[in-house]
XYZ file of C-alpha atoms in Angstrom:
110
model
C -16.315 -2.993 -43.025
C -19.726 -3.564 -44.490
C -19.372 -3.802 -48.247
C -22.028 -1.142 -48.831
C -20.007 1.370 -46.845
C -16.886 0.670 -48.880
C -18.964 1.023 -52.034
C -20.025 4.468 -50.807
C -16.362 5.515 -50.571
C -15.751 4.170 -54.062
C -18.780 6.017 -55.505
C -17.609 9.262 -53.898
C -14.110 8.688 -55.312
C -15.571 8.126 -58.788
C -17.620 11.317 -58.486
C -14.545 13.285 -57.376
C -12.566 11.842 -60.288
C -15.340 12.836 -62.706
C -15.070 16.447 -61.520
C -11.416 16.740 -62.615
C -11.281 19.282 -65.412
C -14.901 20.241 -64.813
C -16.247 23.741 -64.614
C -15.019 25.334 -61.410
C -18.030 27.695 -61.384
C -20.416 24.724 -61.228
C -18.585 22.285 -58.952
C -16.909 22.779 -55.590
C -14.710 19.735 -56.206
C -13.722 20.970 -59.670
C -12.874 24.353 -58.140
C -10.586 22.753 -55.545
C -8.946 20.476 -58.118
C -8.434 23.346 -60.581
C -6.675 25.549 -58.050
C -3.289 25.055 -56.550
C -2.894 22.358 -53.955
C -2.658 24.865 -51.109
C -6.421 25.451 -51.273
C -7.078 21.765 -50.615
C -4.428 21.619 -47.907
C -5.914 24.676 -46.203
C -9.363 23.089 -46.289
C -8.025 19.867 -44.769
C -6.374 21.915 -42.012
C -9.664 23.695 -41.313
C -11.595 20.429 -41.222
C -8.991 18.812 -38.941
C -9.280 21.735 -36.536
C -13.071 21.545 -36.617
C -12.813 17.795 -35.927
C -10.676 18.422 -32.861
C -13.085 21.068 -31.585
C -16.069 18.780 -32.165
C -14.363 15.995 -30.227
C -13.607 18.371 -27.364
C -17.235 19.539 -27.399
C -18.549 16.035 -26.823
C -21.331 16.166 -29.436
C -21.071 12.794 -31.188
C -23.136 13.771 -34.241
C -21.099 16.944 -34.715
C -17.910 14.877 -34.499
C -19.143 12.414 -37.133
C -20.127 15.255 -39.466
C -16.747 16.971 -39.103
C -14.875 13.730 -39.740
C -17.039 13.188 -42.840
C -15.902 16.629 -44.057
C -12.281 15.755 -43.263
C -12.499 12.432 -45.102
C -14.183 14.063 -48.099
C -11.500 16.709 -48.467
C -8.801 14.079 -47.929
C -10.333 12.114 -50.795
C -10.072 15.208 -53.008
C -6.378 15.458 -52.126
C -5.897 11.762 -52.868
C -7.585 12.197 -56.260
C -5.299 15.105 -57.067
C -2.397 12.684 -56.632
C -4.017 9.859 -58.599
C -4.933 7.909 -55.469
C -8.177 6.822 -53.862
C -9.672 5.200 -50.787
C -8.484 1.761 -51.915
C -4.885 2.935 -51.558
C -5.475 4.052 -47.974
C -7.361 0.863 -47.142
C -4.506 -1.207 -48.606
C -2.047 0.609 -46.347
C -4.263 0.048 -43.304
C -4.527 -3.617 -44.289
C -0.720 -3.816 -44.532
C -0.402 -2.373 -41.041
C -3.061 -4.601 -39.507
C -1.577 -6.832 -36.845
C 1.633 -4.815 -36.596
C 1.977 -3.133 -33.202
C 1.728 0.633 -33.682
C 5.056 1.419 -32.059
C 6.821 -1.170 -34.266
C 5.191 0.183 -37.428
C 6.115 3.749 -36.544
C 9.718 2.759 -35.761
C 9.966 0.950 -39.128
C 8.876 4.121 -40.969
C 11.543 6.166 -39.190
C 14.278 3.763 -40.350
C 13.382 4.319 -44.021
C-alpha cells in the first residue's frame, strides 16, 4: 500500500478518535459514538447492503464510494472498541501467505 494512503486511514482514525465525547449536535461521528452501538451496527448493515447493490449495478465509481462509506463506518465501530486501522492491517498481515481455507479452518478450531 502506498504510504500516503495508509496515512489517510490514520488521519481519519485520529479524527474519529477526537470526536469521542464531542457534541453530538455538531458531529455525525460524535453522535454515533454517543449513542448505543446498535446505531453504528445498523449503519454498517445499511452500507454493506448498498455496497452489494452497487457491485451488482456495475458502476465502479458507485462501488468505490459505497465501500468508502462502509470502511468509514467500520472505523467508527473500531474506535468505539479502542481499535483502529492498524489493528485490521496487522491481522491481514498475519494472514498473508496463509491459504484462505486453512486460515478459516484454524479459526473454527479455536
